[in-house]
mmCIF file of C-alpha atoms in Angstrom:
data_model
loop_
_atom_site.group_PDB
_atom_site.id
_atom_site.type_symbol
_atom_site.label_atom_id
_atom_site.label_comp_id
_atom_site.label_asym_id
_atom_site.label_seq_id
_atom_site.Cartn_x
_atom_site.Cartn_y
_atom_site.Cartn_z
ATOM 1 C CA MET A 126 168.297 -104.942 130.300
ATOM 2 C CA THR A 127 170.143 -102.009 129.451
ATOM 3 C CA SER A 128 172.668 -100.155 132.893
ATOM 4 C CA ARG A 129 173.927 -96.869 132.637
ATOM 5 C CA LEU A 130 176.803 -95.518 134.262
ATOM 6 C CA PRO A 131 176.046 -92.794 137.338
ATOM 7 C CA ARG A 132 176.159 -89.903 136.409
ATOM 8 C CA GLY A 133 179.163 -87.257 136.581
ATOM 9 C CA THR A 134 181.205 -90.936 135.596
ATOM 10 C CA ARG A 135 182.654 -91.942 132.410
ATOM 11 C CA SER A 136 183.706 -95.812 130.635
ATOM 12 C CA ALA A 137 185.988 -97.097 130.471
ATOM 13 C CA PRO A 138 187.230 -97.379 126.921
ATOM 14 C CA PRO A 139 188.964 -100.672 125.291
ATOM 15 C CA PRO A 140 192.601 -101.831 126.100
ATOM 16 C CA PRO A 141 194.479 -100.915 123.093
ATOM 17 C CA HIS A 142 194.985 -103.908 120.636
ATOM 18 C CA LEU A 143 199.054 -103.442 120.936
ATOM 19 C CA ASP A 144 202.399 -105.165 118.786
ATOM 20 C CA LEU A 145 204.656 -104.275 122.588
ATOM 21 C CA PRO A 146 207.993 -105.778 122.239
ATOM 22 C CA LEU A 147 208.469 -105.014 125.366
ATOM 23 C CA SER A 148 209.976 -107.763 127.772
ATOM 24 C CA ILE A 149 207.223 -108.520 131.257
ATOM 25 C CA GLU A 150 210.940 -106.607 133.200
ATOM 26 C CA GLU A 151 210.718 -103.114 131.175
ATOM 27 C CA LEU A 152 206.413 -103.389 130.841
ATOM 28 C CA ALA A 153 206.863 -103.794 134.443
ATOM 29 C CA LEU A 154 208.749 -100.630 134.744
ATOM 30 C CA LEU A 155 205.859 -98.467 132.382
ATOM 31 C CA PRO A 156 204.040 -97.177 135.453
ATOM 32 C CA ALA A 157 207.198 -95.803 136.903
ATOM 33 C CA CYS A 158 209.092 -94.377 134.172
ATOM 34 C CA GLY A 159 207.028 -93.693 131.780
ATOM 35 C CA VAL A 160 204.133 -91.772 133.117
ATOM 36 C CA PRO A 161 206.455 -89.096 134.247
ATOM 37 C CA ALA A 162 208.571 -89.078 131.391
ATOM 38 C CA TYR A 163 205.545 -88.438 129.250
ATOM 39 C CA ARG A 164 203.918 -86.274 130.694
ATOM 40 C CA ALA A 165 206.812 -84.307 131.235
ATOM 41 C CA VAL A 166 207.062 -84.403 126.843
ATOM 42 C CA ARG A 167 203.956 -82.750 127.342
ATOM 43 C CA THR A 168 205.453 -79.833 128.762
ATOM 44 C CA PHE A 169 207.191 -79.001 126.217
ATOM 45 C CA ALA A 170 205.218 -79.659 123.362
ATOM 46 C CA PHE A 171 202.772 -77.341 124.966
ATOM 47 C CA ALA A 172 205.700 -74.564 126.014
ATOM 48 C CA PHE A 173 207.396 -74.413 122.720
ATOM 49 C CA SER A 174 203.578 -75.285 120.207
ATOM 50 C CA ASP A 175 200.641 -73.126 119.597
ATOM 51 C CA THR A 176 199.245 -76.304 119.355
ATOM 52 C CA VAL A 177 199.417 -79.828 120.106
ATOM 53 C CA ASP A 178 199.287 -82.681 118.137
ATOM 54 C CA SER A 179 195.875 -84.258 118.579
ATOM 55 C CA ARG A 180 197.177 -87.654 118.801
ATOM 56 C CA GLY A 181 199.371 -87.274 122.255
ATOM 57 C CA GLY A 182 202.274 -90.054 120.831
ATOM 58 C CA THR A 183 205.198 -89.234 119.150
ATOM 59 C CA THR A 184 206.378 -89.482 115.163
ATOM 60 C CA LYS A 185 209.037 -90.138 113.580
ATOM 61 C CA GLY A 186 209.149 -86.924 111.978
ATOM 62 C CA VAL A 187 210.725 -83.729 114.090
ATOM 63 C CA MET A 188 207.441 -81.787 115.384
ATOM 64 C CA ARG A 189 206.471 -78.757 115.547
ATOM 65 C CA ASP A 190 207.782 -77.924 119.203
ATOM 66 C CA ALA A 191 211.108 -78.808 118.734
ATOM 67 C CA LEU A 192 211.856 -77.198 115.854
ATOM 68 C CA ASP A 193 212.316 -72.857 116.989
ATOM 69 C CA GLY A 194 212.101 -71.607 112.770
ATOM 70 C CA THR A 195 214.625 -74.224 110.817
ATOM 71 C CA ARG A 196 216.507 -75.172 114.313
ATOM 72 C CA ARG A 197 216.152 -78.003 116.247
ATOM 73 C CA ARG A 198 215.232 -77.396 119.604
ATOM 74 C CA ARG A 199 218.520 -78.989 122.399
ATOM 75 C CA VAL A 200 217.385 -79.986 125.696
ATOM 76 C CA LEU A 201 219.105 -80.897 128.542
ATOM 77 C CA VAL A 202 217.669 -84.416 130.471
ATOM 78 C CA ILE A 203 219.839 -84.773 134.128
ATOM 79 C CA ARG A 204 220.243 -87.622 135.078
ATOM 80 C CA GLY A 205 219.107 -89.341 131.549
ATOM 81 C CA HIS A 206 221.006 -92.705 131.613
ATOM 82 C CA ASP A 207 218.572 -94.667 133.562
ATOM 83 C CA GLY A 208 214.519 -94.408 135.090
ATOM 84 C CA ALA A 209 212.092 -91.611 133.716
ATOM 85 C CA GLY A 210 215.032 -89.743 132.129
ATOM 86 C CA ALA A 211 216.090 -92.714 129.848
ATOM 87 C CA MET A 212 212.182 -93.023 128.584
ATOM 88 C CA ALA A 213 211.636 -89.318 128.394
ATOM 89 C CA ALA A 214 215.734 -88.499 126.299
ATOM 90 C CA GLN A 215 214.406 -91.933 124.008
ATOM 91 C CA MET A 216 210.580 -89.646 123.261
ATOM 92 C CA LEU A 217 212.455 -86.111 122.467
ATOM 93 C CA VAL A 218 215.220 -87.973 120.215
ATOM 94 C CA ARG A 219 211.746 -89.242 118.426
ATOM 95 C CA ARG A 220 209.927 -85.641 118.454
ATOM 96 C CA GLY A 221 213.587 -84.749 116.808
ATOM 97 C CA TRP A 222 214.801 -82.314 119.740
ATOM 98 C CA ARG A 223 218.881 -82.569 119.880
ATOM 99 C CA VAL A 224 218.954 -84.173 123.751
ATOM 100 C CA SER A 225 222.431 -83.841 125.648
ATOM 101 C CA VAL A 226 222.052 -86.769 128.604
ATOM 102 C CA HIS A 227 223.560 -86.009 132.580
ATOM 103 C CA VAL A 228 225.120 -88.561 134.117
ATOM 104 C CA PRO A 229 225.829 -88.360 137.846
ATOM 105 C CA PHE A 230 229.578 -90.092 137.744
ATOM 106 C CA THR A 231 228.759 -91.677 141.333
ATOM 107 C CA CYS A 232 226.192 -93.827 139.485
ATOM 108 C CA LEU A 233 229.001 -95.777 137.512
ATOM 109 C CA HIS A 234 229.132 -97.866 139.113
ATOM 110 C CA HIS A 235 225.758 -99.365 138.813
ATOM 111 C CA GLU A 236 226.779 -100.154 135.231
ATOM 112 C CA ALA A 237 228.986 -102.598 136.190
ATOM 113 C CA ASP A 238 226.821 -104.972 134.128
ATOM 114 C CA GLY A 239 229.089 -108.804 134.796
ATOM 115 C CA LEU A 240 232.238 -107.020 134.721
ATOM 116 C CA GLU A 241 233.137 -107.051 138.338
ATOM 117 C CA ASP A 242 236.105 -109.570 139.142
ATOM 118 C CA GLY A 243 233.775 -112.221 141.802
ATOM 119 C CA ASP A 244 230.921 -112.238 139.398
ATOM 120 C CA GLU A 245 230.041 -115.631 136.898
ATOM 121 C CA TYR A 246 230.467 -115.719 133.427
ATOM 122 C CA ARG A 247 229.230 -117.580 130.405
ATOM 123 C CA ASP A 248 232.193 -119.151 129.997
ATOM 124 C CA VAL A 249 235.527 -118.289 130.479
ATOM 125 C CA GLU A 250 236.409 -116.170 127.039
ATOM 126 C CA GLU A 251 233.325 -114.215 128.168
ATOM 127 C CA LYS A 252 235.208 -112.968 131.603
ATOM 128 C CA GLU A 253 238.321 -112.619 129.728
ATOM 129 C CA ASN A 254 237.146 -110.731 126.989
ATOM 130 C CA ALA A 255 235.051 -108.527 129.547
ATOM 131 C CA LEU A 256 237.854 -107.951 132.106
ATOM 132 C CA GLY A 257 240.035 -107.248 129.030
ATOM 133 C CA ASP A 258 238.672 -104.323 127.850
ATOM 134 C CA ARG A 259 238.036 -102.847 131.485
ATOM 135 C CA GLU A 260 242.060 -103.456 132.404
ATOM 136 C CA ARG A 261 242.696 -101.903 129.167
ATOM 137 C CA GLU A 262 240.334 -98.291 129.526
ATOM 138 C CA GLY A 263 239.950 -98.366 133.236
ATOM 139 C CA LYS A 264 236.940 -99.644 134.773
ATOM 140 C CA GLU A 265 235.392 -95.796 135.316
ATOM 141 C CA ARG A 266 236.702 -94.631 132.504
ATOM 142 C CA TYR A 267 235.395 -97.807 130.417
ATOM 143 C CA TYR A 268 231.636 -97.628 132.300
ATOM 144 C CA MET A 269 232.042 -93.686 130.665
ATOM 145 C CA ARG A 270 232.125 -95.510 127.418
ATOM 146 C CA LYS A 271 229.100 -98.153 127.692
ATOM 147 C CA VAL A 272 226.692 -95.094 129.306
ATOM 148 C CA GLU A 273 227.815 -93.196 126.522
ATOM 149 C CA GLU A 274 227.445 -96.042 122.999
ATOM 150 C CA ARG A 275 223.701 -96.819 125.281
ATOM 151 C CA VAL A 276 222.976 -93.110 125.099
ATOM 152 C CA ARG A 277 223.732 -92.907 121.753
ATOM 153 C CA ALA A 278 222.051 -95.754 120.248
ATOM 154 C CA TRP A 279 219.376 -94.088 121.783
ATOM 155 C CA GLY A 280 219.940 -90.980 119.613
ATOM 156 C CA GLY A 281 221.218 -89.262 122.432
ATOM 157 C CA GLU A 282 223.451 -85.649 120.825
ATOM 158 C CA GLU A 283 225.962 -85.924 123.571
ATOM 159 C CA VAL A 284 226.183 -87.127 127.285
ATOM 160 C CA ILE A 285 227.627 -85.290 130.274
ATOM 161 C CA PHE A 286 229.654 -86.207 133.505
ATOM 162 C CA ASP A 287 229.594 -84.786 136.230
ATOM 163 C CA ASP A 288 232.492 -84.652 138.344
ATOM 164 C CA GLY A 289 231.349 -86.580 141.887
ATOM 165 C CA ASN A 290 230.794 -86.461 144.833
ATOM 166 C CA ASP A 291 233.289 -84.831 146.757
ATOM 167 C CA GLY A 292 232.522 -85.389 150.401
ATOM 168 C CA GLU A 293 231.005 -81.909 150.920
ATOM 169 C CA GLY A 294 227.272 -80.943 151.220
ATOM 170 C CA ASP A 295 224.875 -83.093 149.562
ATOM 171 C CA GLY A 296 227.184 -84.228 146.981
ATOM 172 C CA GLU A 297 225.260 -85.755 143.881
ATOM 173 C CA ARG A 298 223.367 -82.008 143.608
ATOM 174 C CA ASP A 299 226.509 -80.420 144.713
ATOM 175 C CA ALA A 300 228.224 -81.760 141.615
ATOM 176 C CA LEU A 301 225.072 -81.739 139.222
ATOM 177 C CA VAL A 302 225.187 -77.473 139.725
ATOM 178 C CA ARG A 303 228.515 -76.938 139.005
ATOM 179 C CA ILE A 304 228.415 -79.399 135.618
ATOM 180 C CA ILE A 305 225.088 -76.940 134.690
ATOM 181 C CA ASN A 306 227.131 -73.560 135.740
ATOM 182 C CA GLN A 307 230.245 -74.661 133.976
ATOM 183 C CA LEU A 308 227.926 -75.954 131.038
ATOM 184 C CA ARG A 309 226.526 -72.285 131.136
ATOM 185 C CA GLU A 310 230.375 -70.773 131.333
ATOM 186 C CA ASP A 311 231.309 -72.667 128.343
ATOM 187 C CA GLY A 312 228.682 -70.482 126.045
ATOM 188 C CA ASP A 313 226.674 -73.823 125.622
ATOM 189 C CA ALA A 314 222.720 -73.026 125.182
ATOM 190 C CA PHE A 315 219.637 -75.423 125.966
ATOM 191 C CA ASP A 316 215.659 -74.270 124.756
ATOM 192 C CA ALA A 317 214.981 -76.584 127.221
ATOM 193 C CA VAL A 318 216.197 -78.634 131.154
ATOM 194 C CA LEU A 319 214.056 -81.310 132.568
ATOM 195 C CA ASP A 320 215.707 -82.398 136.045
ATOM 196 C CA THR A 321 214.583 -85.943 137.121
ATOM 197 C CA VAL A 322 216.923 -85.191 140.937
ATOM 198 C CA GLY A 323 215.122 -81.382 142.430
ATOM 199 C CA GLY A 324 215.972 -79.370 144.172
ATOM 200 C CA LYS A 325 215.689 -75.421 144.829
ATOM 201 C CA GLU A 326 219.890 -74.872 144.021
ATOM 202 C CA VAL A 327 219.023 -77.105 140.228
ATOM 203 C CA TRP A 328 215.976 -74.833 139.709
ATOM 204 C CA GLU A 329 218.071 -72.139 140.096
ATOM 205 C CA ALA A 330 220.735 -72.756 138.377
ATOM 206 C CA ALA A 331 219.059 -74.281 135.075
ATOM 207 C CA GLU A 332 217.809 -71.035 135.075
ATOM 208 C CA GLN A 333 220.644 -69.030 134.685
ATOM 209 C CA LEU A 334 221.638 -71.723 132.128
ATOM 210 C CA LEU A 335 218.758 -71.175 130.303
ATOM 211 C CA LYS A 336 218.888 -67.738 129.782
ATOM 212 C CA MET A 337 221.442 -68.198 127.508
ATOM 213 C CA VAL A 338 220.295 -67.659 124.164
ATOM 214 C CA PRO A 339 222.350 -68.503 120.951
ATOM 215 C CA THR A 340 222.670 -65.443 118.620
ATOM 216 C CA PRO A 341 221.277 -65.656 114.794
ATOM 217 C CA GLY A 342 224.120 -66.157 112.408
ATOM 218 C CA PRO A 343 226.027 -68.830 110.930
ATOM 219 C CA ASP A 344 228.022 -69.605 114.646
ATOM 220 C CA ALA A 345 225.642 -71.442 116.377
ATOM 221 C CA GLY A 346 227.917 -71.783 119.576
ATOM 222 C CA THR A 347 227.840 -68.232 119.725
ATOM 223 C CA VAL A 348 225.443 -66.410 122.733
ATOM 224 C CA LEU A 349 224.893 -63.746 124.669
ATOM 225 C CA ALA A 350 223.108 -63.268 128.587
ATOM 226 C CA ALA A 351 219.657 -62.999 127.690
ATOM 227 C CA SER A 352 219.429 -60.046 130.087
ATOM 228 C CA SER A 353 221.494 -57.981 128.179
ATOM 229 C CA GLY A 354 219.188 -55.983 126.561
ATOM 230 C CA LYS A 355 219.751 -57.000 122.674
ATOM 231 C CA LYS A 356 217.136 -57.773 121.159
ATOM 232 C CA LEU A 357 216.851 -61.534 118.444
ATOM 233 C CA LYS A 358 214.649 -61.446 115.339
ATOM 234 C CA ARG A 359 214.971 -64.959 115.068
ATOM 235 C CA ILE A 360 211.301 -65.571 116.511
ATOM 236 C CA GLY A 361 210.609 -67.887 119.729
ATOM 237 C CA VAL A 362 214.263 -67.728 120.851
ATOM 238 C CA GLY A 363 213.334 -66.523 124.090
ATOM 239 C CA VAL A 364 211.290 -69.799 125.151
ATOM 240 C CA LYS A 365 212.820 -71.893 127.297
ATOM 241 C CA GLN A 366 211.128 -74.425 130.277
ATOM 242 C CA PHE A 367 212.513 -76.006 132.323
ATOM 243 C CA THR A 368 210.538 -79.421 133.752
ATOM 244 C CA THR A 369 210.931 -81.174 137.366
ATOM 245 C CA LEU A 370 209.850 -84.555 137.503
ATOM 246 C CA VAL A 371 210.434 -84.082 141.614
ATOM 247 C CA GLY A 372 210.080 -80.649 143.015
ATOM 248 C CA ASP A 373 212.248 -78.301 145.624
ATOM 249 C CA PHE A 374 212.427 -80.656 148.155
ATOM 250 C CA PRO A 375 213.647 -84.719 147.283
ATOM 251 C CA GLY A 376 213.362 -85.802 150.558
ATOM 252 C CA ARG A 377 209.098 -85.068 151.153
ATOM 253 C CA THR A 378 207.253 -87.741 149.447
ATOM 254 C CA ILE A 379 204.220 -86.306 149.336
ATOM 255 C CA PRO A 380 204.389 -82.474 148.325
ATOM 256 C CA SER A 381 203.135 -80.126 151.107
ATOM 257 C CA ALA A 382 201.541 -76.963 150.285
ATOM 258 C CA GLY A 383 203.978 -74.946 150.686
ATOM 259 C CA ASP A 384 205.594 -76.799 148.518
ATOM 260 C CA ASN A 385 202.686 -76.693 145.488
ATOM 261 C CA PHE A 386 202.034 -72.819 146.012
ATOM 262 C CA LYS A 387 206.134 -71.805 145.129
ATOM 263 C CA ALA A 388 205.455 -74.163 142.147
ATOM 264 C CA GLY A 389 202.335 -72.879 141.182
ATOM 265 C CA LEU A 390 203.846 -68.985 141.736
ATOM 266 C CA ARG A 391 206.304 -70.444 139.439
ATOM 267 C CA SER A 392 204.249 -71.761 136.386
ATOM 268 C CA LEU A 393 202.549 -69.356 136.206
ATOM 269 C CA ASN A 394 205.385 -68.901 133.349
ATOM 270 C CA PHE A 395 204.391 -72.035 132.350
ATOM 271 C CA GLY A 396 203.160 -71.466 128.384
ATOM 272 C CA SER A 397 201.462 -69.179 126.873
ATOM 273 C CA ARG A 398 199.428 -65.517 128.262
ATOM 274 C CA SER A 399 195.645 -65.241 127.953
ATOM 275 C CA ASP A 400 196.206 -63.217 125.025
ATOM 276 C CA GLY A 401 197.998 -66.702 123.242
ATOM 277 C CA LYS A 402 201.457 -64.365 123.101
ATOM 278 C CA LYS A 403 204.174 -66.646 123.902
ATOM 279 C CA LEU A 404 206.191 -65.437 127.257
ATOM 280 C CA GLU A 405 209.366 -64.355 125.840
ATOM 281 C CA GLY A 406 212.208 -63.766 127.393
ATOM 282 C CA LYS A 407 210.997 -66.215 130.676
ATOM 283 C CA VAL A 408 211.638 -69.385 132.107
ATOM 284 C CA GLY A 409 208.601 -72.006 131.876
ATOM 285 C CA TYR A 410 208.102 -74.179 134.712
ATOM 286 C CA ALA A 411 206.295 -76.989 135.996
ATOM 287 C CA TRP A 412 206.194 -79.548 138.367
ATOM 288 C CA VAL A 413 204.967 -83.642 136.988
ATOM 289 C CA SER A 414 204.418 -84.279 140.483
ATOM 290 C CA HIS A 415 204.483 -88.087 141.189
ATOM 291 C CA ALA A 416 202.398 -87.450 143.788
ATOM 292 C CA GLN A 417 199.555 -86.139 141.341
ATOM 293 C CA ASP A 418 197.122 -88.352 139.789
ATOM 294 C CA VAL A 419 195.393 -85.980 137.067
ATOM 295 C CA ASP A 420 198.090 -84.373 135.121
ATOM 296 C CA TRP A 421 197.991 -80.310 133.809
ATOM 297 C CA GLU A 422 195.530 -81.915 130.506
ATOM 298 C CA GLY A 423 193.244 -83.408 132.394
ATOM 299 C CA GLU A 424 194.135 -87.371 131.681
ATOM 300 C CA ASP A 425 194.697 -88.980 135.387
ATOM 301 C CA ILE A 426 197.083 -92.328 135.004
ATOM 302 C CA ARG A 427 194.810 -94.586 132.850
ATOM 303 C CA ASP A 428 194.944 -92.335 130.116
ATOM 304 C CA THR A 429 199.109 -91.470 130.146
ATOM 305 C CA LEU A 430 199.965 -95.638 130.071
ATOM 306 C CA GLN A 431 197.462 -95.772 127.267
ATOM 307 C CA LYS A 432 199.583 -93.350 125.360
ATOM 308 C CA VAL A 433 202.564 -94.269 126.922
ATOM 309 C CA LEU A 434 201.904 -97.663 125.832
ATOM 310 C CA ARG A 435 200.824 -96.929 122.337
ATOM 311 C CA THR A 436 204.339 -94.518 122.189
ATOM 312 C CA VAL A 437 206.577 -97.325 122.647
ATOM 313 C CA ALA A 438 204.994 -99.868 120.378
ATOM 314 C CA GLU A 439 205.013 -97.154 117.891
ATOM 315 C CA ASP A 440 208.318 -95.237 118.903
ATOM 316 C CA GLY A 441 210.399 -98.040 120.057
ATOM 317 C CA ILE A 442 211.323 -96.675 123.215
ATOM 318 C CA ARG A 443 212.018 -99.161 126.373
ATOM 319 C CA PRO A 444 212.585 -98.754 129.733
ATOM 320 C CA TRP A 445 216.546 -99.748 131.088
ATOM 321 C CA VAL A 446 216.417 -103.234 132.404
ATOM 322 C CA GLY A 447 220.136 -103.492 132.395
ATOM 323 C CA GLU A 448 221.476 -106.041 129.920
ATOM 324 C CA GLY A 449 221.255 -108.574 131.929
ATOM 325 C CA ARG A 450 224.862 -110.761 132.039
ATOM 326 C CA ARG A 451 225.201 -111.957 135.688
ATOM 327 C CA THR A 452 223.944 -115.494 136.615
ATOM 328 C CA LYS A 453 224.666 -114.244 139.959
ATOM 329 C CA LEU A 454 223.513 -112.222 142.301
ATOM 330 C CA THR A 455 224.570 -108.818 143.741
ATOM 331 C CA SER A 456 223.317 -105.401 144.912
ATOM 332 C CA ARG A 457 223.332 -103.776 141.267
ATOM 333 C CA ASP A 458 220.746 -106.014 139.657
ATOM 334 C CA ARG A 459 217.657 -103.924 138.261
ATOM 335 C CA VAL A 460 215.165 -108.210 138.389
ATOM 336 C CA ILE A 461 215.646 -109.620 142.135
ATOM 337 C CA PRO A 462 213.878 -111.999 142.961
ATOM 338 C CA PHE A 463 210.858 -110.901 146.096
ATOM 339 C CA GLU A 464 213.101 -112.336 148.431
ATOM 340 C CA LYS A 465 216.014 -110.544 147.879
ATOM 341 C CA ALA A 466 213.480 -106.364 147.742
ATOM 342 C CA HIS A 467 214.587 -105.609 150.801
ATOM 343 C CA GLU A 468 218.049 -105.515 150.350
ATOM 344 C CA ALA A 469 217.374 -102.288 147.390
ATOM 345 C CA PHE A 470 216.212 -100.385 150.296
ATOM 346 C CA VAL A 471 219.045 -101.410 152.740
ATOM 347 C CA SER A 472 222.579 -101.672 150.855
ATOM 348 C CA GLY A 473 223.321 -98.187 151.549
ATOM 349 C CA ASP A 474 225.479 -96.864 149.680
ATOM 350 C CA LYS A 475 225.796 -99.768 146.838
ATOM 351 C CA SER A 476 221.439 -100.060 146.152
ATOM 352 C CA THR A 477 220.957 -99.403 142.336
ATOM 353 C CA LEU A 478 218.327 -97.214 143.706
ATOM 354 C CA THR A 479 220.435 -94.488 145.248
ATOM 355 C CA ASP A 480 221.303 -92.380 142.777
ATOM 356 C CA GLY A 481 217.787 -92.506 140.553
ATOM 357 C CA GLY A 482 217.644 -95.844 138.936
ATOM 358 C CA THR A 483 215.041 -98.681 138.748
ATOM 359 C CA VAL A 484 214.717 -102.030 140.058
ATOM 360 C CA VAL A 485 211.910 -104.505 139.032
ATOM 361 C CA VAL A 486 210.955 -107.352 141.643
ATOM 362 C CA LYS A 487 209.936 -110.715 140.755
ATOM 363 C CA VAL A 488 207.171 -112.062 143.025
ATOM 364 C CA VAL A 489 206.748 -115.592 140.540
ATOM 365 C CA GLY A 490 209.701 -117.246 138.220
#
């Protein structure tokens, strides 16, 4: 006796048999971090490639979307040291991009990986060495170095810290806009920006940054404004892409119809025109919303997660769950027992979740 699925449905593909070099805590973060990161990276592949690789994953060689002629493209990943931004940064490195990672200064206290005076250590020697390094360098400088070492180990080219909260307005977002404006004033040119913070002001500042294009010639650091009217002969130099995981209103858990409408208008500059030509001189826009089960390629969460698993297995990409040195539970821990889960939401500014971090809740064990 044979059975058939109802019309309009499809059978689920068999689960991939992959040797995943991840801990159970890292696997738990893949849906929250890996899915949006992978979808965001795919928007870059679509925006900068005439054809998208059929495998759907990344390769260890330089992919077509990472090249502009012979020049490797450069991307700024906002808050790329943790969460979805960290996985996206690793994926882009594997594709051959030059990756610059922005890190909020206000999140440095979350990097205290067992280095607080009241924490417990494996032995006296570990405590003396850890606290000694911190005292010699200064607490903040030590944490900055630790973050930079982590990002560079992933293959990141540059780590950019903002100036932190000045106590006025939305501190984190204002500090981010200031650092983006500073990059533009300094003449830094980027081909793409991945936003994990959100806010209309971030999009507007990033759009102006992306309109800076490198001039052809031996000096890659020299730039001019795309609106200067001078034509550049280098093919593809005018293609830029902004992708956000949050949208204009980070405080809205579920986007409104107006939010989706505005994003839809902006995304008219996304990818290619109907005649197949790229939108030269325009900044493409894409919003990878967490509220969307199906992405712009028609893939649902299951499809995307399978490709994330394949990427993890083949490229060694993994989410950040901390170094796990502490034996004493604090508000900075990223892996907490179920009975302490509520503390991750009520710890105020000290919570790891405050600045876009991630927490794994262990139900058993």
